[in-house]
Structures are given as C-alpha cells and as structure tokens.
mmCIF file of C-alpha atoms in Angstrom:
data_model
loop_
_atom_site.group_PDB
_atom_site.id
_atom_site.type_symbol
_atom_site.label_atom_id
_atom_site.label_comp_id
_atom_site.label_asym_id
_atom_site.label_seq_id
_atom_site.Cartn_x
_atom_site.Cartn_y
_atom_site.Cartn_z
ATOM 1 C CA UNK A 913 317.163 233.632 179.149
ATOM 2 C CA UNK A 914 318.438 236.646 177.935
ATOM 3 C CA UNK A 915 317.773 239.556 180.238
ATOM 4 C CA UNK A 916 315.284 241.913 178.077
ATOM 5 C CA UNK A 917 316.546 245.203 180.411
ATOM 6 C CA UNK A 918 320.206 244.779 179.238
ATOM 7 C CA UNK A 919 321.354 247.479 177.087
ATOM 8 C CA UNK A 920 322.628 246.549 173.597
ATOM 9 C CA UNK A 921 326.694 246.467 173.449
ATOM 10 C CA UNK A 922 328.428 249.275 172.070
ATOM 11 C CA UNK A 923 331.597 249.861 170.047
ATOM 12 C CA UNK A 924 334.693 250.967 172.419
ATOM 13 C CA UNK A 925 335.043 254.325 170.607
ATOM 14 C CA UNK A 926 338.287 255.030 172.720
ATOM 15 C CA UNK A 927 339.707 251.390 171.371
ATOM 16 C CA UNK A 928 338.789 252.849 167.825
ATOM 17 C CA UNK A 929 340.215 256.354 168.244
ATOM 18 C CA UNK A 930 343.493 254.710 169.340
ATOM 19 C CA UNK A 931 343.725 252.755 166.575
ATOM 20 C CA UNK A 932 343.267 255.670 164.198
ATOM 21 C CA UNK A 933 346.338 257.539 165.938
ATOM 22 C CA UNK A 934 348.668 254.765 165.664
ATOM 23 C CA UNK A 935 347.855 254.749 161.874
ATOM 24 C CA UNK A 936 348.624 258.491 161.485
ATOM 25 C CA UNK A 937 351.841 257.949 163.159
ATOM 26 C CA UNK A 938 353.079 255.868 160.575
ATOM 27 C CA UNK A 939 351.752 257.905 158.032
ATOM 28 C CA UNK A 940 353.891 261.456 158.628
ATOM 29 C CA UNK A 941 357.193 262.549 157.874
ATOM 30 C CA UNK A 942 360.048 261.391 160.007
ATOM 31 C CA UNK A 943 360.784 265.311 161.106
ATOM 32 C CA UNK A 944 357.216 265.467 162.650
ATOM 33 C CA UNK A 945 356.957 261.869 164.221
ATOM 34 C CA UNK A 946 358.154 262.559 167.640
ATOM 35 C CA UNK A 947 356.018 265.613 168.231
ATOM 36 C CA UNK A 948 352.847 263.765 167.149
ATOM 37 C CA UNK A 949 353.801 260.624 168.871
ATOM 38 C CA UNK A 950 354.084 262.549 172.325
ATOM 39 C CA UNK A 951 350.971 263.799 171.496
ATOM 40 C CA UNK A 952 349.209 260.831 170.613
ATOM 41 C CA UNK A 953 350.581 259.075 173.356
ATOM 42 C CA UNK A 954 348.748 261.513 175.671
ATOM 43 C CA UNK A 955 345.540 260.887 173.440
ATOM 44 C CA UNK A 956 346.317 257.264 173.920
ATOM 45 C CA UNK A 957 346.462 257.589 177.852
ATOM 46 C CA UNK A 958 343.410 259.613 178.136
ATOM 47 C CA UNK A 959 341.648 256.986 175.790
ATOM 48 C CA UNK A 960 342.341 254.028 177.865
ATOM 49 C CA UNK A 961 341.131 255.950 181.107
ATOM 50 C CA UNK A 962 338.267 257.085 178.951
ATOM 51 C CA UNK A 963 337.839 253.389 177.882
ATOM 52 C CA UNK A 964 338.027 252.040 181.739
ATOM 53 C CA UNK A 965 335.584 254.739 182.658
ATOM 54 C CA UNK A 966 332.965 253.603 180.212
ATOM 55 C CA UNK A 967 333.122 250.079 180.936
ATOM 56 C CA UNK A 968 332.814 250.642 184.665
ATOM 57 C CA UNK A 969 329.992 252.917 183.915
ATOM 58 C CA UNK A 970 328.299 250.531 181.785
ATOM 59 C CA UNK A 971 328.803 247.368 184.361
ATOM 60 C CA UNK A 972 327.698 249.457 187.090
ATOM 61 C CA UNK A 973 324.380 250.409 185.468
ATOM 62 C CA UNK A 974 323.950 246.598 184.493
ATOM 63 C CA UNK A 975 324.577 245.600 187.818
ATOM 64 C CA UNK A 976 321.969 248.017 189.045
ATOM 65 C CA UNK A 977 319.431 247.358 186.565
ATOM 66 C CA UNK A 978 319.453 243.481 186.926
ATOM 67 C CA UNK A 979 319.383 243.880 190.836
ATOM 68 C CA UNK A 980 316.266 245.827 190.313
ATOM 69 C CA UNK A 981 314.367 244.366 187.596
ATOM 70 C CA UNK A 982 312.140 241.360 187.350
ATOM 71 C CA UNK A 983 314.601 238.847 186.341
ATOM 72 C CA UNK A 984 312.296 236.226 185.061
ATOM 73 C CA UNK A 985 313.297 232.495 185.066
ATOM 74 C CA UNK A 986 316.726 231.602 186.007
ATOM 75 C CA UNK A 987 318.078 228.313 186.322
ATOM 76 C CA UNK A 988 321.649 226.711 187.274
ATOM 77 C CA UNK A 989 323.330 225.881 190.562
ATOM 78 C CA UNK A 990 322.058 228.884 192.977
ATOM 79 C CA UNK A 991 322.345 228.977 196.320
ATOM 80 C CA UNK A 992 318.216 229.431 196.494
ATOM 81 C CA UNK A 993 318.177 225.637 195.172
ATOM 82 C CA UNK A 994 319.695 224.337 198.946
ATOM 83 C CA UNK A 995 318.260 227.506 200.928
ATOM 84 C CA UNK A 996 314.863 226.926 200.134
ATOM 85 C CA UNK A 997 314.862 223.307 201.360
ATOM 86 C CA UNK A 998 314.680 221.857 204.909
ATOM 87 C CA UNK A 999 318.349 220.666 205.672
ATOM 88 C CA UNK A 1000 319.476 221.665 202.197
ATOM 89 C CA UNK A 1001 317.757 218.103 201.080
ATOM 90 C CA UNK A 1002 315.301 217.714 197.800
ATOM 91 C CA UNK A 1003 312.756 215.444 198.010
ATOM 92 C CA UNK A 1004 313.119 212.173 196.175
ATOM 93 C CA UNK A 1005 310.643 209.554 194.988
ATOM 94 C CA UNK A 1006 309.956 205.951 195.930
ATOM 95 C CA UNK A 1007 308.821 205.144 192.462
ATOM 96 C CA UNK A 1008 311.771 206.075 190.127
ATOM 97 C CA UNK A 1009 309.486 206.647 187.101
ATOM 98 C CA UNK A 1010 308.148 209.941 188.890
ATOM 99 C CA UNK A 1011 311.936 211.240 189.057
ATOM 100 C CA UNK A 1012 312.376 210.591 185.246
ATOM 101 C CA UNK A 1013 312.413 213.671 182.768
ATOM 102 C CA UNK A 1014 312.498 216.217 185.462
ATOM 103 C CA UNK A 1015 314.013 219.696 185.652
ATOM 104 C CA UNK A 1016 314.774 221.672 188.380
ATOM 105 C CA UNK A 1017 314.648 225.632 188.322
ATOM 106 C CA UNK A 1018 316.179 227.512 191.166
ATOM 107 C CA UNK A 1019 314.592 231.241 191.583
ATOM 108 C CA UNK A 1020 315.041 234.239 193.898
ATOM 109 C CA UNK A 1021 312.670 232.949 196.642
ATOM 110 C CA UNK A 1022 311.646 229.456 195.576
ATOM 111 C CA UNK A 1023 312.811 226.521 193.700
ATOM 112 C CA UNK A 1024 310.849 223.719 191.886
ATOM 113 C CA UNK A 1025 311.071 220.320 190.319
ATOM 114 C CA UNK A 1026 309.143 220.278 186.795
ATOM 115 C CA UNK A 1027 307.957 216.846 185.178
ATOM 116 C CA UNK A 1028 308.155 216.330 181.452
ATOM 117 C CA UNK A 1029 305.343 213.733 182.159
ATOM 118 C CA UNK A 1030 302.917 215.760 183.668
ATOM 119 C CA UNK A 1031 304.229 219.140 182.478
ATOM 120 C CA UNK A 1032 303.512 220.195 185.759
ATOM 121 C CA UNK A 1033 306.003 220.876 189.001
ATOM 122 C CA UNK A 1034 306.174 217.848 191.270
ATOM 123 C CA UNK A 1035 307.243 219.910 194.127
ATOM 124 C CA UNK A 1036 307.571 223.673 195.232
ATOM 125 C CA UNK A 1037 310.343 224.651 198.203
ATOM 126 C CA UNK A 1038 310.496 227.677 199.996
ATOM 127 C CA UNK A 1039 311.758 228.919 203.539
ATOM 128 C CA UNK A 1040 309.655 231.178 204.785
ATOM 129 C CA UNK A 1041 310.515 233.809 207.739
ATOM 130 C CA UNK A 1042 308.743 236.092 209.488
ATOM 131 C CA UNK A 1043 310.586 239.149 208.054
ATOM 132 C CA UNK A 1044 309.595 237.701 204.241
ATOM 133 C CA UNK A 1045 306.008 237.588 205.086
ATOM 134 C CA UNK A 1046 305.619 240.874 206.388
ATOM 135 C CA UNK A 1047 307.628 242.090 203.424
ATOM 136 C CA UNK A 1048 305.346 240.089 201.094
ATOM 137 C CA UNK A 1049 302.145 241.844 202.597
ATOM 138 C CA UNK A 1050 303.689 245.126 201.099
ATOM 139 C CA UNK A 1051 303.408 243.853 197.629
ATOM 140 C CA UNK A 1052 300.718 244.596 195.219
ATOM 141 C CA UNK A 1053 299.766 241.243 193.206
ATOM 142 C CA UNK A 1054 300.363 241.621 189.025
ATOM 143 C CA UNK A 1055 299.512 238.795 187.061
ATOM 144 C CA UNK A 1056 301.771 237.639 184.645
ATOM 145 C CA UNK A 1057 301.528 234.275 183.432
ATOM 146 C CA UNK A 1058 304.417 233.083 181.312
ATOM 147 C CA UNK A 1059 305.820 229.851 180.066
ATOM 148 C CA UNK A 1060 309.021 228.377 181.751
ATOM 149 C CA UNK A 1061 311.756 228.943 178.858
ATOM 150 C CA UNK A 1062 314.172 227.357 180.950
ATOM 151 C CA UNK A 1063 312.566 223.958 180.468
ATOM 152 C CA UNK A 1064 312.723 222.074 177.174
ATOM 153 C CA UNK A 1065 309.566 222.787 174.820
ATOM 154 C CA UNK A 1066 308.673 219.125 175.208
ATOM 155 C CA UNK A 1067 308.840 219.064 179.034
ATOM 156 C CA UNK A 1068 306.813 222.130 179.705
ATOM 157 C CA UNK A 1069 303.452 223.624 179.865
ATOM 158 C CA UNK A 1070 302.064 226.210 177.452
ATOM 159 C CA UNK A 1071 299.815 229.107 177.915
ATOM 160 C CA UNK A 1072 297.390 227.749 175.147
ATOM 161 C CA UNK A 1073 296.988 224.267 177.340
ATOM 162 C CA UNK A 1074 294.875 226.259 179.830
ATOM 163 C CA UNK A 1075 292.754 228.238 177.570
ATOM 164 C CA UNK A 1076 288.923 226.956 177.486
ATOM 165 C CA UNK A 1077 289.710 224.562 180.812
ATOM 166 C CA UNK A 1078 286.456 224.625 182.547
ATOM 167 C CA UNK A 1079 286.573 225.475 186.434
ATOM 168 C CA UNK A 1080 290.497 225.024 186.178
ATOM 169 C CA UNK A 1081 292.614 227.607 187.420
ATOM 170 C CA UNK A 1082 296.629 228.044 186.978
ATOM 171 C CA UNK A 1083 296.926 227.277 190.403
ATOM 172 C CA UNK A 1084 300.555 228.302 192.194
ATOM 173 C CA UNK A 1085 302.662 225.722 193.854
ATOM 174 C CA UNK A 1086 304.864 228.757 195.797
ATOM 175 C CA UNK A 1087 302.196 231.642 195.716
ATOM 176 C CA UNK A 1088 302.673 234.845 194.695
ATOM 177 C CA UNK A 1089 301.710 236.001 197.931
ATOM 178 C CA UNK A 1090 304.715 235.056 199.539
ATOM 179 C CA UNK A 1091 307.026 236.955 197.203
ATOM 180 C CA UNK A 1092 308.962 240.211 198.399
ATOM 181 C CA UNK A 1093 309.926 241.547 195.383
ATOM 182 C CA UNK A 1094 308.527 242.509 191.658
ATOM 183 C CA UNK A 1095 310.991 240.257 190.071
ATOM 184 C CA UNK A 1096 310.321 237.011 192.525
ATOM 185 C CA UNK A 1097 306.423 237.803 192.164
ATOM 186 C CA UNK A 1098 306.956 237.545 188.349
ATOM 187 C CA UNK A 1099 308.939 234.565 189.045
ATOM 188 C CA UNK A 1100 305.965 232.852 190.721
ATOM 189 C CA UNK A 1101 303.658 233.172 187.595
ATOM 190 C CA UNK A 1102 305.946 230.840 185.675
ATOM 191 C CA UNK A 1103 303.960 228.048 184.480
ATOM 192 C CA UNK A 1104 307.054 226.147 185.839
ATOM 193 C CA UNK A 1105 305.242 227.006 189.199
ATOM 194 C CA UNK A 1106 301.423 225.990 187.985
ATOM 195 C CA UNK A 1107 299.106 223.291 188.436
ATOM 196 C CA UNK A 1108 295.789 222.366 186.959
ATOM 197 C CA UNK A 1109 293.500 223.130 190.116
ATOM 198 C CA UNK A 1110 289.904 223.258 190.802
ATOM 199 C CA UNK A 1111 288.906 226.705 190.488
ATOM 200 C CA UNK A 1112 286.998 226.898 193.887
ATOM 201 C CA UNK A 1113 289.575 224.617 195.585
ATOM 202 C CA UNK A 1114 292.269 227.265 194.626
ATOM 203 C CA UNK A 1115 290.598 230.333 195.713
ATOM 204 C CA UNK A 1116 288.946 229.102 198.813
ATOM 205 C CA UNK A 1117 290.232 226.211 200.758
ATOM 206 C CA UNK A 1118 293.798 226.168 199.464
ATOM 207 C CA UNK A 1119 294.179 229.782 199.709
ATOM 208 C CA UNK A 1120 293.032 229.494 203.283
ATOM 209 C CA UNK A 1121 296.004 227.040 203.724
ATOM 210 C CA UNK A 1122 298.389 229.477 202.542
ATOM 211 C CA UNK A 1123 297.164 232.129 204.541
ATOM 212 C CA UNK A 1124 297.368 229.958 207.424
ATOM 213 C CA UNK A 1125 301.469 229.011 206.790
ATOM 214 C CA UNK A 1126 302.241 232.578 206.309
ATOM 215 C CA UNK A 1127 300.574 233.150 209.768
ATOM 216 C CA UNK A 1128 302.692 230.634 211.356
ATOM 217 C CA UNK A 1129 305.682 231.783 209.847
ATOM 218 C CA UNK A 1130 305.170 235.113 211.483
ATOM 219 C CA UNK A 1131 304.238 233.709 215.118
ATOM 220 C CA UNK A 1132 307.197 230.869 215.081
ATOM 221 C CA UNK A 1133 309.719 232.964 213.072
ATOM 222 C CA UNK A 1134 310.369 230.684 210.382
ATOM 223 C CA UNK A 1135 309.320 227.354 208.507
ATOM 224 C CA UNK A 1136 310.028 225.210 205.586
ATOM 225 C CA UNK A 1137 307.475 224.846 203.037
ATOM 226 C CA UNK A 1138 306.886 222.188 200.566
ATOM 227 C CA UNK A 1139 304.035 222.163 198.120
ATOM 228 C CA UNK A 1140 303.090 219.616 195.149
ATOM 229 C CA UNK A 1141 300.456 217.749 193.677
ATOM 230 C CA UNK A 1142 299.683 213.953 193.827
ATOM 231 C CA UNK A 1143 298.418 211.822 190.997
ATOM 232 C CA UNK A 1144 296.993 208.844 192.665
ATOM 233 C CA UNK A 1145 294.987 205.862 190.548
ATOM 234 C CA UNK A 1146 294.938 204.602 187.222
ATOM 235 C CA UNK A 1147 292.649 207.154 185.661
ATOM 236 C CA UNK A 1148 294.318 210.270 185.727
ATOM 237 C CA UNK A 1149 292.759 213.219 183.784
ATOM 238 C CA UNK A 1150 294.758 215.539 181.259
ATOM 239 C CA UNK A 1151 293.985 218.779 180.402
ATOM 240 C CA UNK A 1152 293.701 219.259 176.341
ATOM 241 C CA UNK A 1153 295.260 216.005 176.284
ATOM 242 C CA UNK A 1154 298.403 217.503 177.477
ATOM 243 C CA UNK A 1155 298.848 218.763 181.317
ATOM 244 C CA UNK A 1156 297.739 216.406 184.097
ATOM 245 C CA UNK A 1157 295.355 217.254 186.526
ATOM 246 C CA UNK A 1158 296.361 216.376 190.071
ATOM 247 C CA UNK A 1159 294.199 213.776 192.267
ATOM 248 C CA UNK A 1160 295.323 215.860 195.172
ATOM 249 C CA UNK A 1161 297.415 218.859 196.230
ATOM 250 C CA UNK A 1162 299.616 218.793 199.548
ATOM 251 C CA UNK A 1163 301.784 221.344 201.452
ATOM 252 C CA UNK A 1164 304.430 219.896 203.797
ATOM 253 C CA UNK A 1165 305.642 222.322 206.931
ATOM 254 C CA UNK A 1166 308.748 221.731 208.650
ATOM 255 C CA UNK A 1167 309.447 223.447 211.734
ATOM 256 C CA UNK A 1168 313.180 223.888 212.253
ATOM 257 C CA UNK A 1169 312.656 225.166 215.494
ATOM 258 C CA UNK A 1170 311.840 222.015 217.263
ATOM 259 C CA UNK A 1171 312.057 219.570 214.141
ATOM 260 C CA UNK A 1172 308.651 218.809 214.001
ATOM 261 C CA UNK A 1173 306.247 218.955 210.804
ATOM 262 C CA UNK A 1174 302.981 217.792 209.361
ATOM 263 C CA UNK A 1175 301.316 217.641 205.791
ATOM 264 C CA UNK A 1176 298.041 219.178 204.843
ATOM 265 C CA UNK A 1177 296.044 217.128 201.973
ATOM 266 C CA UNK A 1178 293.251 218.196 200.047
ATOM 267 C CA UNK A 1179 291.217 216.502 197.194
ATOM 268 C CA UNK A 1180 291.541 218.700 193.950
ATOM 269 C CA UNK A 1181 287.983 219.349 193.855
ATOM 270 C CA UNK A 1182 285.558 221.860 195.238
ATOM 271 C CA UNK A 1183 285.769 221.057 198.918
ATOM 272 C CA UNK A 1184 286.228 222.617 202.358
ATOM 273 C CA UNK A 1185 287.646 219.264 204.035
ATOM 274 C CA UNK A 1186 291.090 219.383 204.653
ATOM 275 C CA UNK A 1187 293.256 216.475 205.978
ATOM 276 C CA UNK A 1188 296.660 216.142 207.667
ATOM 277 C CA UNK A 1189 299.229 213.749 208.458
ATOM 278 C CA UNK A 1190 302.561 213.408 209.864
ATOM 279 C CA UNK A 1191 305.448 213.110 207.139
ATOM 280 C CA UNK A 1192 306.350 209.525 207.757
ATOM 281 C CA UNK A 1193 302.400 208.833 206.920
ATOM 282 C CA UNK A 1194 302.280 211.059 204.006
ATOM 283 C CA UNK A 1195 305.371 209.231 202.691
ATOM 284 C CA UNK A 1196 304.077 205.937 202.997
ATOM 285 C CA UNK A 1197 301.294 206.485 200.341
ATOM 286 C CA UNK A 1198 302.521 209.490 198.453
ATOM 287 C CA UNK A 1199 305.654 208.083 196.684
ATOM 288 C CA UNK A 1200 307.489 210.954 198.022
ATOM 289 C CA UNK A 1201 310.426 210.897 200.263
ATOM 290 C CA UNK A 1202 311.667 213.981 202.345
ATOM 291 C CA UNK A 1203 314.765 212.628 203.804
ATOM 292 C CA UNK A 1204 314.115 214.418 207.215
ATOM 293 C CA UNK A 1205 313.783 211.172 209.228
ATOM 294 C CA UNK A 1206 310.815 210.835 211.115
ATOM 295 C CA UNK A 1207 309.902 214.457 212.972
ATOM 296 C CA UNK A 1208 306.935 214.177 215.029
ATOM 297 C CA UNK A 1209 303.578 215.821 213.973
ATOM 298 C CA UNK A 1210 303.555 219.355 214.568
ATOM 299 C CA UNK A 1211 300.443 221.402 215.637
ATOM 300 C CA UNK A 1212 299.075 222.359 212.452
ATOM 301 C CA UNK A 1213 298.447 226.089 211.857
ATOM 302 C CA UNK A 1214 294.415 226.708 211.327
ATOM 303 C CA UNK A 1215 293.807 227.576 207.899
ATOM 304 C CA UNK A 1216 291.949 230.899 207.296
ATOM 305 C CA UNK A 1217 288.460 230.577 206.450
ATOM 306 C CA UNK A 1218 287.579 232.456 202.894
ATOM 307 C CA UNK A 1219 284.123 232.226 201.928
ATOM 308 C CA UNK A 1220 284.163 234.972 199.146
ATOM 309 C CA UNK A 1221 286.448 234.932 196.346
ATOM 310 C CA UNK A 1222 289.885 236.698 197.529
ATOM 311 C CA UNK A 1223 291.530 239.274 195.334
ATOM 312 C CA UNK A 1224 294.713 237.301 195.751
ATOM 313 C CA UNK A 1225 292.896 234.264 193.920
ATOM 314 C CA UNK A 1226 292.488 236.091 190.330
ATOM 315 C CA UNK A 1227 293.490 233.807 187.768
#
C-alpha cells in the first residue's frame, strides 16, 4: 500500500544544471573553453554536493515521517509476525480445509491470518507486556474502520458488508485498547482484524475478558495472546451472504514465565457465561493446533465485569 504521507518525488535540479553546463562548454569558442571549464567544474562540484544534501534531507524527512505517521496495513516477512507468536509458532489446523485461501498480515503490534472462505480473520496473535499495556492506557481511541487492502479483493470483507446488520458489531480480535501508538491503533481497525460479533457480547462479557487479559500482562509482566472465532456445526450463518458469523469466540493465553496456558471460550450471543479449557482440551474440539506441547492449565485471569457499555466498545 502506498504511504499517503510520502511526498511526491521532485526533479533532480542540480543534475539538470550540470547537464546544461556541460552543453555550454561544447558551445563556446576554444579560447574561452579553459576558463569556462574550470568555472563549470566548480559549479558541477557544488551541484553534486547540493544533490547529495537534498537526497539526504529528503530521505531523512521521509524516514521521520514514516516513523511517526500511521502506516495502515503492511504485509510481508516482518519480525512482528513471529515476535507476536508463542515460541514463534503460528497456529495450524487439524482440518486442512480451514487453512485454504488464507493470507497472513503482519502489523506493528499484532499479526492475523485472514480467511478467504469466511472473510474474517481465523486468529490474531499479540505479545503483551506490562510496558505495552501501560503505554496503551495513555492512548485515546479513534475509530478508523477500513478495508484490508493487502488481502485480495475476493478474500476480504468490505465495509458495506456490515451495513444494516442487526445486533452485530465489527468486533476486534486484537483489541484497539492493546495498541500503543496512533499507527498501531489505526492498524487494529482493519477489517482483517474484525469478526461479526454479537453487539452485547462485544461490549460487555468480551470486553471484560480483554480487560482481564491486560491486567494479567501487567501483574505477570508478559503473556502471549491468540484470539479467534470458531465456526462449529453445519448451519453457519452469513452476514449479507458474505461474512461468516462465528458460533463461538476464543482467547488463548500462554504464560512464558512458567509455560502454562488456558483458553477462554464464549458463545457469540448475548451472554455472561464464560468457559475455559486447557490448551490440549481446546485443540481436541476446535480444529486448531497451537504447537505448544501440552502446557498445564494456568490460573485464568478474572475477567472484569461490565454492566454498562464502555467507551472503548464504540462501533
């Protein structure tokens, strides 16, 4: 995706000046050629220095701007792809069909795998630390939902897919409340990070799980988080005949301090009921494989209770 903050390229004027100067040397009488040649040599040297200085300043401004500005979507083999994953291992699927027509997208602070079959992400992965959570708490939320341009058109959801949906939110897998910069927060609003989530679920019970996870990252120092939808059963519903609506949502926590883990599982309905399982138990019925061995069940963080819609759940 072209960076909208990048300045248009300018013509290299010092090089143009040098070309014109050399042309003039060829056009003057031989008697004056030596003097003019020496003069233009100085001009050429100054022009070359100016050209280098302009190029350096331009690149410096571009680098500074790219470092500070929101980057939008970015794909490719970035370190963030593996840094966000426990042991650097991405989830796989016991059912090969789940892995067909998928596209991994790497962002500044999380990574996702988008499915061209469901037009949703199948999982997101984040490495949460105390420092990251404390930095994210200073961020003000700015809604900026947008389509994921790095995924092929036929394999991605559109903003229009969510228009008119009743009691359905564009639910984040990697929460915007986990992001530490305007650029990272912007990336969290990609539809490549969104599922069709029951509105009450998103704004209450699920937000409580997200808040509890952040609190655990602060108290424990670090935690890996993998979040995703489940599509279980034969009667999967589709929004606007395009975007699959999950039957359940899960959030896996892996504690690298003591190699324990666990998974929250919540039905994608208006509910306050939260289930949790060991990673091995979850793998048996979900179709996901996390390739972490069989870590012992951790003491799952207590979700925060939300009886009123939070300002962070606005959609």
